[in-house]
């Protein structure tokens, strides 16, 4: 079984709809991250969480919110989706030992906002 | 602020030829540097990382990278390309001040031809 899972894998929605993307991990890591990937822009950090009570904004958090329900679960919400939020979204985890951490990525969720 | 620049969004090599993917970094403090690979329809996985121990770092699948402080570079190489190396490659930087937050480059897509 995969260590980092994301649901759904694909989602098509309409402008203005609320969407939740879910991430679960079985690696026992404290740190979790949400990124979006756009062609030609690489990955950009949306939010990150160092433990259940510690949630921080990344470089592009506007229009997004997150919830860390448990050590193993980290959800990303789009309160009112807009077309420029069409992207590939990745969840990642890491051990939290510092700047040399390896991040472990989920398979991604492809979101299309019409 | 830290950043990485990947020169060349697309690189094409023949099977058996040398692979060279370029990455230059900018960081106000000693950096930690990473190369991640993304195979089609998959999440990212770590190829190798520089953590200030040895400047020549060996990774998985025959890849290696050399940290050159004087050139602020961390180029990825492989002596002989294989068809299975076709993927997108991302360089990333972090440091102790960012506590495992990664800043990614824009990616280089490697094509391997017969």
PDB file of C-alpha atoms in Angstrom:
ATOM      1  CA  UNK A   1       0.000   0.000   0.000  1.00  0.00           C
ATOM      2  CA  UNK A   2       1.117   3.540  -0.749  1.00  0.00           C
ATOM      3  CA  UNK A   3       2.546   5.511   2.178  1.00  0.00           C
ATOM      4  CA  UNK A   4       0.969   8.820   1.097  1.00  0.00           C
ATOM      5  CA  UNK A   5      -2.458   8.688  -0.506  1.00  0.00           C
ATOM      6  CA  UNK A   6      -4.550  11.439  -2.014  1.00  0.00           C
ATOM      7  CA  UNK A   7      -8.243  11.487  -2.805  1.00  0.00           C
ATOM      8  CA  UNK A   8      -9.689  12.114  -5.265  1.00  0.00           C
ATOM      9  CA  UNK A   9      -7.105  11.505  -7.985  1.00  0.00           C
ATOM     10  CA  UNK A  10      -9.048  13.538 -10.506  1.00  0.00           C
ATOM     11  CA  UNK A  11     -11.781  16.112 -10.022  1.00  0.00           C
ATOM     12  CA  UNK A  12     -13.668  18.388 -12.370  1.00  0.00           C
ATOM     13  CA  UNK A  13     -15.733  21.117 -10.771  1.00  0.00           C
ATOM     14  CA  UNK A  14     -17.357  24.434 -11.589  1.00  0.00           C
ATOM     15  CA  UNK A  15     -16.460  27.958 -10.636  1.00  0.00           C
ATOM     16  CA  UNK A  16     -17.734  28.879  -7.190  1.00  0.00           C
ATOM     17  CA  UNK A  17     -17.967  25.346  -5.828  1.00  0.00           C
ATOM     18  CA  UNK A  18     -16.297  24.296  -2.577  1.00  0.00           C
ATOM     19  CA  UNK A  19     -13.784  21.511  -3.013  1.00  0.00           C
ATOM     20  CA  UNK A  20     -11.832  19.442  -0.502  1.00  0.00           C
ATOM     21  CA  UNK A  21      -8.739  17.446  -1.344  1.00  0.00           C
ATOM     22  CA  UNK A  22      -7.664  14.872   1.191  1.00  0.00           C
ATOM     23  CA  UNK A  23      -4.276  13.453   2.105  1.00  0.00           C
ATOM     24  CA  UNK A  24      -3.505  10.515   4.373  1.00  0.00           C
ATOM     25  CA  UNK A  25      -0.160   9.041   5.355  1.00  0.00           C
ATOM     26  CA  UNK A  26       1.001   5.904   7.084  1.00  0.00           C
ATOM     27  CA  UNK A  27       4.628   6.980   7.461  1.00  0.00           C
ATOM     28  CA  UNK A  28       4.155   8.357  10.975  1.00  0.00           C
ATOM     29  CA  UNK A  29       5.608  11.734   9.961  1.00  0.00           C
ATOM     30  CA  UNK A  30       4.756  14.899  11.830  1.00  0.00           C
ATOM     31  CA  UNK A  31       5.225  17.308   8.938  1.00  0.00           C
ATOM     32  CA  UNK A  32       2.837  17.561   6.024  1.00  0.00           C
ATOM     33  CA  UNK A  33       2.695  19.903   3.025  1.00  0.00           C
ATOM     34  CA  UNK A  34       0.419  20.907   0.178  1.00  0.00           C
ATOM     35  CA  UNK A  35       1.871  22.019  -3.161  1.00  0.00           C
ATOM     36  CA  UNK A  36       0.418  22.920  -6.519  1.00  0.00           C
ATOM     37  CA  UNK A  37       2.200  22.184  -9.779  1.00  0.00           C
ATOM     38  CA  UNK A  38       1.651  24.256 -12.905  1.00  0.00           C
ATOM     39  CA  UNK A  39       3.448  23.717 -16.202  1.00  0.00           C
ATOM     40  CA  UNK A  40       6.588  25.822 -16.363  1.00  0.00           C
ATOM     41  CA  UNK A  41       6.282  26.961 -12.752  1.00  0.00           C
ATOM     42  CA  UNK A  42       7.410  23.904 -10.842  1.00  0.00           C
ATOM     43  CA  UNK A  43       5.930  23.198  -7.421  1.00  0.00           C
ATOM     44  CA  UNK A  44       4.784  25.987  -5.146  1.00  0.00           C
ATOM     45  CA  UNK A  45       4.012  25.592  -1.458  1.00  0.00           C
ATOM     46  CA  UNK A  46       0.434  26.360  -0.414  1.00  0.00           C
ATOM     47  CA  UNK A  47       0.374  25.373   3.275  1.00  0.00           C
ATOM     48  CA  UNK A  48       2.463  23.297   5.622  1.00  0.00           C
ATOM     49  CA  UNK A  49       1.943  21.785   9.046  1.00  0.00           C
ATOM     50  CA  UNK A  50       4.657  20.765  11.475  1.00  0.00           C
ATOM     51  CA  UNK A  51       2.199  19.048  13.823  1.00  0.00           C
ATOM     52  CA  UNK A  52      -1.532  18.961  14.488  1.00  0.00           C
ATOM     53  CA  UNK A  53      -1.528  22.356  16.194  1.00  0.00           C
ATOM     54  CA  UNK A  54       0.990  24.090  13.930  1.00  0.00           C
ATOM     55  CA  UNK A  55      -0.252  25.212  10.514  1.00  0.00           C
ATOM     56  CA  UNK A  56       1.516  27.775   8.375  1.00  0.00           C
ATOM     57  CA  UNK A  57       0.894  29.599   5.117  1.00  0.00           C
ATOM     58  CA  UNK A  58       3.175  28.970   2.189  1.00  0.00           C
ATOM     59  CA  UNK A  59       3.927  31.253  -0.725  1.00  0.00           C
ATOM     60  CA  UNK A  60       0.517  30.970  -2.437  1.00  0.00           C
ATOM     61  CA  UNK A  61      -2.117  30.422   0.287  1.00  0.00           C
ATOM     62  CA  UNK A  62      -4.723  32.929  -0.951  1.00  0.00           C
ATOM     63  CA  UNK A  63      -7.961  31.159  -1.883  1.00  0.00           C
ATOM     64  CA  UNK A  64      -7.039  28.012   0.039  1.00  0.00           C
ATOM     65  CA  UNK A  65      -7.516  26.719   3.573  1.00  0.00           C
ATOM     66  CA  UNK A  66      -6.331  23.572   5.339  1.00  0.00           C
ATOM     67  CA  UNK A  67      -7.263  21.317   8.221  1.00  0.00           C
ATOM     68  CA  UNK A  68      -4.976  18.929  10.086  1.00  0.00           C
ATOM     69  CA  UNK A  69      -7.456  16.482  11.525  1.00  0.00           C
ATOM     70  CA  UNK A  70      -4.841  14.105  12.922  1.00  0.00           C
ATOM     71  CA  UNK A  71      -1.172  13.374  12.547  1.00  0.00           C
ATOM     72  CA  UNK A  72      -2.004  11.246   9.526  1.00  0.00           C
ATOM     73  CA  UNK A  73      -4.518  13.500   7.765  1.00  0.00           C
ATOM     74  CA  UNK A  74      -4.154  16.894   6.124  1.00  0.00           C
ATOM     75  CA  UNK A  75      -6.921  18.334   3.948  1.00  0.00           C
ATOM     76  CA  UNK A  76      -6.835  21.220   1.499  1.00  0.00           C
ATOM     77  CA  UNK A  77     -10.004  23.189   0.755  1.00  0.00           C
ATOM     78  CA  UNK A  78     -10.878  25.607  -1.996  1.00  0.00           C
ATOM     79  CA  UNK A  79     -13.761  27.613  -0.540  1.00  0.00           C
ATOM     80  CA  UNK A  80     -14.908  29.004  -3.883  1.00  0.00           C
ATOM     81  CA  UNK A  81     -13.018  27.456  -6.771  1.00  0.00           C
ATOM     82  CA  UNK A  82     -11.896  29.601  -9.708  1.00  0.00           C
ATOM     83  CA  UNK A  83     -10.432  28.531 -13.075  1.00  0.00           C
ATOM     84  CA  UNK A  84      -6.882  29.623 -12.271  1.00  0.00           C
ATOM     85  CA  UNK A  85      -6.847  27.037  -9.478  1.00  0.00           C
ATOM     86  CA  UNK A  86      -6.806  24.372 -12.170  1.00  0.00           C
ATOM     87  CA  UNK A  87      -3.582  22.504 -11.416  1.00  0.00           C
ATOM     88  CA  UNK A  88      -1.997  19.308 -10.148  1.00  0.00           C
ATOM     89  CA  UNK A  89      -1.977  19.225  -6.350  1.00  0.00           C
ATOM     90  CA  UNK A  90       0.496  17.230  -4.300  1.00  0.00           C
ATOM     91  CA  UNK A  91       0.598  16.328  -0.645  1.00  0.00           C
ATOM     92  CA  UNK A  92       3.948  15.496   0.945  1.00  0.00           C
ATOM     93  CA  UNK A  93       5.271  14.427   4.329  1.00  0.00           C
ATOM     94  CA  UNK A  94       8.607  14.576   6.102  1.00  0.00           C
ATOM     95  CA  UNK A  95      10.114  13.451   9.367  1.00  0.00           C
ATOM     96  CA  UNK A  96      10.829  16.909  10.740  1.00  0.00           C
ATOM     97  CA  UNK A  97      14.501  16.508  11.500  1.00  0.00           C
ATOM     98  CA  UNK A  98      15.431  19.748   9.773  1.00  0.00           C
ATOM     99  CA  UNK A  99      16.555  21.219   6.492  1.00  0.00           C
ATOM    100  CA  UNK A 100      17.904  17.914   5.218  1.00  0.00           C
ATOM    101  CA  UNK A 101      14.503  16.223   5.427  1.00  0.00           C
ATOM    102  CA  UNK A 102      13.433  14.090   2.501  1.00  0.00           C
ATOM    103  CA  UNK A 103       9.880  14.831   1.484  1.00  0.00           C
ATOM    104  CA  UNK A 104       7.664  11.934   0.410  1.00  0.00           C
ATOM    105  CA  UNK A 105       4.991  12.782  -2.127  1.00  0.00           C
ATOM    106  CA  UNK A 106       1.574  11.419  -2.841  1.00  0.00           C
ATOM    107  CA  UNK A 107       0.463  10.584  -6.397  1.00  0.00           C
ATOM    108  CA  UNK A 108      -1.287  13.911  -6.891  1.00  0.00           C
ATOM    109  CA  UNK A 109      -4.808  15.176  -7.525  1.00  0.00           C
ATOM    110  CA  UNK A 110      -5.579  16.703 -10.899  1.00  0.00           C
ATOM    111  CA  UNK A 111      -8.160  19.449 -10.380  1.00  0.00           C
ATOM    112  CA  UNK A 112      -9.971  21.170 -13.224  1.00  0.00           C
ATOM    113  CA  UNK A 113     -12.163  24.190 -12.505  1.00  0.00           C
ATOM    114  CA  UNK A 114     -14.509  25.085 -15.338  1.00  0.00           C
TER     115      UNK A 114
ATOM    116  CA  UNK B   1      15.418  34.332   0.331  1.00  0.00           C
ATOM    117  CA  UNK B   2      16.464  31.167  -1.420  1.00  0.00           C
ATOM    118  CA  UNK B   3      15.842  30.111  -4.987  1.00  0.00           C
ATOM    119  CA  UNK B   4      16.984  27.711  -7.681  1.00  0.00           C
ATOM    120  CA  UNK B   5      17.229  28.185 -11.417  1.00  0.00           C
ATOM    121  CA  UNK B   6      17.090  25.263 -13.804  1.00  0.00           C
ATOM    122  CA  UNK B   7      18.504  26.044 -17.221  1.00  0.00           C
ATOM    123  CA  UNK B   8      16.587  24.366 -19.986  1.00  0.00           C
ATOM    124  CA  UNK B   9      12.966  23.350 -19.592  1.00  0.00           C
ATOM    125  CA  UNK B  10      13.458  20.501 -22.067  1.00  0.00           C
ATOM    126  CA  UNK B  11      16.562  18.385 -22.662  1.00  0.00           C
ATOM    127  CA  UNK B  12      16.781  15.636 -25.262  1.00  0.00           C
ATOM    128  CA  UNK B  13      19.553  13.022 -25.327  1.00  0.00           C
ATOM    129  CA  UNK B  14      20.144   9.786 -27.177  1.00  0.00           C
ATOM    130  CA  UNK B  15      20.072   6.517 -25.306  1.00  0.00           C
ATOM    131  CA  UNK B  16      23.580   5.850 -24.006  1.00  0.00           C
ATOM    132  CA  UNK B  17      24.594   9.518 -24.066  1.00  0.00           C
ATOM    133  CA  UNK B  18      25.587  11.670 -21.116  1.00  0.00           C
ATOM    134  CA  UNK B  19      22.783  13.327 -19.194  1.00  0.00           C
ATOM    135  CA  UNK B  20      23.498  16.799 -17.795  1.00  0.00           C
ATOM    136  CA  UNK B  21      20.734  18.783 -16.112  1.00  0.00           C
ATOM    137  CA  UNK B  22      21.723  22.178 -14.758  1.00  0.00           C
ATOM    138  CA  UNK B  23      20.756  23.785 -11.462  1.00  0.00           C
ATOM    139  CA  UNK B  24      22.051  26.994  -9.916  1.00  0.00           C
ATOM    140  CA  UNK B  25      21.023  28.142  -6.471  1.00  0.00           C
ATOM    141  CA  UNK B  26      20.814  31.338  -4.511  1.00  0.00           C
ATOM    142  CA  UNK B  27      20.885  31.256  -0.738  1.00  0.00           C
ATOM    143  CA  UNK B  28      22.053  33.651   1.954  1.00  0.00           C
ATOM    144  CA  UNK B  29      23.096  30.758   4.189  1.00  0.00           C
ATOM    145  CA  UNK B  30      24.685  27.382   3.409  1.00  0.00           C
ATOM    146  CA  UNK B  31      22.104  25.456   1.449  1.00  0.00           C
ATOM    147  CA  UNK B  32      20.854  21.924   1.385  1.00  0.00           C
ATOM    148  CA  UNK B  33      20.148  20.866  -2.195  1.00  0.00           C
ATOM    149  CA  UNK B  34      17.943  18.165  -3.632  1.00  0.00           C
ATOM    150  CA  UNK B  35      17.067  16.563  -6.944  1.00  0.00           C
ATOM    151  CA  UNK B  36      13.629  15.003  -7.272  1.00  0.00           C
ATOM    152  CA  UNK B  37      12.279  13.061 -10.252  1.00  0.00           C
ATOM    153  CA  UNK B  38       8.683  12.850 -11.437  1.00  0.00           C
ATOM    154  CA  UNK B  39       7.787   9.969 -13.742  1.00  0.00           C
ATOM    155  CA  UNK B  40       4.634  10.319 -15.829  1.00  0.00           C
ATOM    156  CA  UNK B  41       1.462  10.325 -13.750  1.00  0.00           C
ATOM    157  CA  UNK B  42       3.340   9.910 -10.501  1.00  0.00           C
ATOM    158  CA  UNK B  43       4.380  12.007  -7.533  1.00  0.00           C
ATOM    159  CA  UNK B  44       7.922  13.182  -6.964  1.00  0.00           C
ATOM    160  CA  UNK B  45      10.596  10.953  -5.480  1.00  0.00           C
ATOM    161  CA  UNK B  46      14.031  11.822  -4.165  1.00  0.00           C
ATOM    162  CA  UNK B  47      17.006  11.126  -6.439  1.00  0.00           C
ATOM    163  CA  UNK B  48      19.721  12.527  -4.188  1.00  0.00           C
ATOM    164  CA  UNK B  49      20.507  15.304  -1.742  1.00  0.00           C
ATOM    165  CA  UNK B  50      23.464  17.400  -0.617  1.00  0.00           C
ATOM    166  CA  UNK B  51      23.639  17.907   3.136  1.00  0.00           C
ATOM    167  CA  UNK B  52      27.110  19.489   3.482  1.00  0.00           C
ATOM    168  CA  UNK B  53      28.989  16.213   3.888  1.00  0.00           C
ATOM    169  CA  UNK B  54      30.555  15.117   0.586  1.00  0.00           C
ATOM    170  CA  UNK B  55      30.351  17.525  -2.348  1.00  0.00           C
ATOM    171  CA  UNK B  56      29.867  14.687  -4.838  1.00  0.00           C
ATOM    172  CA  UNK B  57      26.578  13.002  -4.089  1.00  0.00           C
ATOM    173  CA  UNK B  58      25.479   9.706  -5.562  1.00  0.00           C
ATOM    174  CA  UNK B  59      21.832   8.898  -5.921  1.00  0.00           C
ATOM    175  CA  UNK B  60      19.549   6.231  -7.240  1.00  0.00           C
ATOM    176  CA  UNK B  61      19.500   4.883 -10.800  1.00  0.00           C
ATOM    177  CA  UNK B  62      23.110   5.898 -11.523  1.00  0.00           C
ATOM    178  CA  UNK B  63      22.616   9.641 -11.079  1.00  0.00           C
ATOM    179  CA  UNK B  64      25.042  11.888  -9.260  1.00  0.00           C
ATOM    180  CA  UNK B  65      25.449  15.597  -8.587  1.00  0.00           C
ATOM    181  CA  UNK B  66      28.324  17.799  -7.506  1.00  0.00           C
ATOM    182  CA  UNK B  67      27.961  20.760  -5.191  1.00  0.00           C
ATOM    183  CA  UNK B  68      30.182  23.634  -6.349  1.00  0.00           C
ATOM    184  CA  UNK B  69      30.030  26.567  -3.974  1.00  0.00           C
ATOM    185  CA  UNK B  70      32.198  28.814  -6.172  1.00  0.00           C
ATOM    186  CA  UNK B  71      29.744  28.361  -9.054  1.00  0.00           C
ATOM    187  CA  UNK B  72      26.595  28.124  -6.868  1.00  0.00           C
ATOM    188  CA  UNK B  73      25.713  25.035  -8.859  1.00  0.00           C
ATOM    189  CA  UNK B  74      24.384  21.545  -8.243  1.00  0.00           C
ATOM    190  CA  UNK B  75      24.180  19.949 -11.696  1.00  0.00           C
ATOM    191  CA  UNK B  76      22.773  16.447 -12.125  1.00  0.00           C
ATOM    192  CA  UNK B  77      24.601  13.935 -14.323  1.00  0.00           C
ATOM    193  CA  UNK B  78      24.342  10.369 -15.493  1.00  0.00           C
ATOM    194  CA  UNK B  79      27.022   8.838 -17.739  1.00  0.00           C
ATOM    195  CA  UNK B  80      24.665   6.832 -19.948  1.00  0.00           C
ATOM    196  CA  UNK B  81      21.001   7.620 -20.460  1.00  0.00           C
ATOM    197  CA  UNK B  82      18.378   4.903 -20.503  1.00  0.00           C
ATOM    198  CA  UNK B  83      14.909   5.105 -21.955  1.00  0.00           C
ATOM    199  CA  UNK B  84      13.504   4.693 -18.446  1.00  0.00           C
ATOM    200  CA  UNK B  85      15.155   7.982 -17.409  1.00  0.00           C
ATOM    201  CA  UNK B  86      12.565   9.962 -19.360  1.00  0.00           C
ATOM    202  CA  UNK B  87      10.857  12.084 -16.723  1.00  0.00           C
ATOM    203  CA  UNK B  88      10.716  15.574 -15.270  1.00  0.00           C
ATOM    204  CA  UNK B  89      13.505  16.525 -12.897  1.00  0.00           C
ATOM    205  CA  UNK B  90      13.269  19.179 -10.200  1.00  0.00           C
ATOM    206  CA  UNK B  91      16.073  20.841  -8.294  1.00  0.00           C
ATOM    207  CA  UNK B  92      15.156  22.178  -4.833  1.00  0.00           C
ATOM    208  CA  UNK B  93      16.823  24.078  -2.000  1.00  0.00           C
ATOM    209  CA  UNK B  94      16.297  24.343   1.728  1.00  0.00           C
ATOM    210  CA  UNK B  95      18.405  25.418   4.676  1.00  0.00           C
ATOM    211  CA  UNK B  96      18.384  25.267   8.452  1.00  0.00           C
ATOM    212  CA  UNK B  97      16.514  28.554   8.584  1.00  0.00           C
ATOM    213  CA  UNK B  98      13.564  27.153   6.668  1.00  0.00           C
ATOM    214  CA  UNK B  99      13.318  23.949   8.674  1.00  0.00           C
ATOM    215  CA  UNK B 100      12.618  21.540   5.815  1.00  0.00           C
ATOM    216  CA  UNK B 101      10.679  23.948   3.610  1.00  0.00           C
ATOM    217  CA  UNK B 102      11.698  23.307   0.017  1.00  0.00           C
ATOM    218  CA  UNK B 103      11.868  25.837  -2.786  1.00  0.00           C
ATOM    219  CA  UNK B 104      11.646  24.107  -6.165  1.00  0.00           C
ATOM    220  CA  UNK B 105      12.958  25.055  -9.553  1.00  0.00           C
ATOM    221  CA  UNK B 106      10.703  25.088 -12.583  1.00  0.00           C
ATOM    222  CA  UNK B 107      11.745  21.633 -13.718  1.00  0.00           C
ATOM    223  CA  UNK B 108      13.522  20.078 -16.708  1.00  0.00           C
ATOM    224  CA  UNK B 109      11.806  17.505 -18.845  1.00  0.00           C
ATOM    225  CA  UNK B 110      14.270  14.870 -20.059  1.00  0.00           C
ATOM    226  CA  UNK B 111      13.519  13.089 -23.302  1.00  0.00           C
ATOM    227  CA  UNK B 112      15.573  10.015 -24.251  1.00  0.00           C
ATOM    228  CA  UNK B 113      15.575   8.968 -27.889  1.00  0.00           C
ATOM    229  CA  UNK B 114      16.763   5.813 -29.614  1.00  0.00           C
TER     230      UNK B 114
END
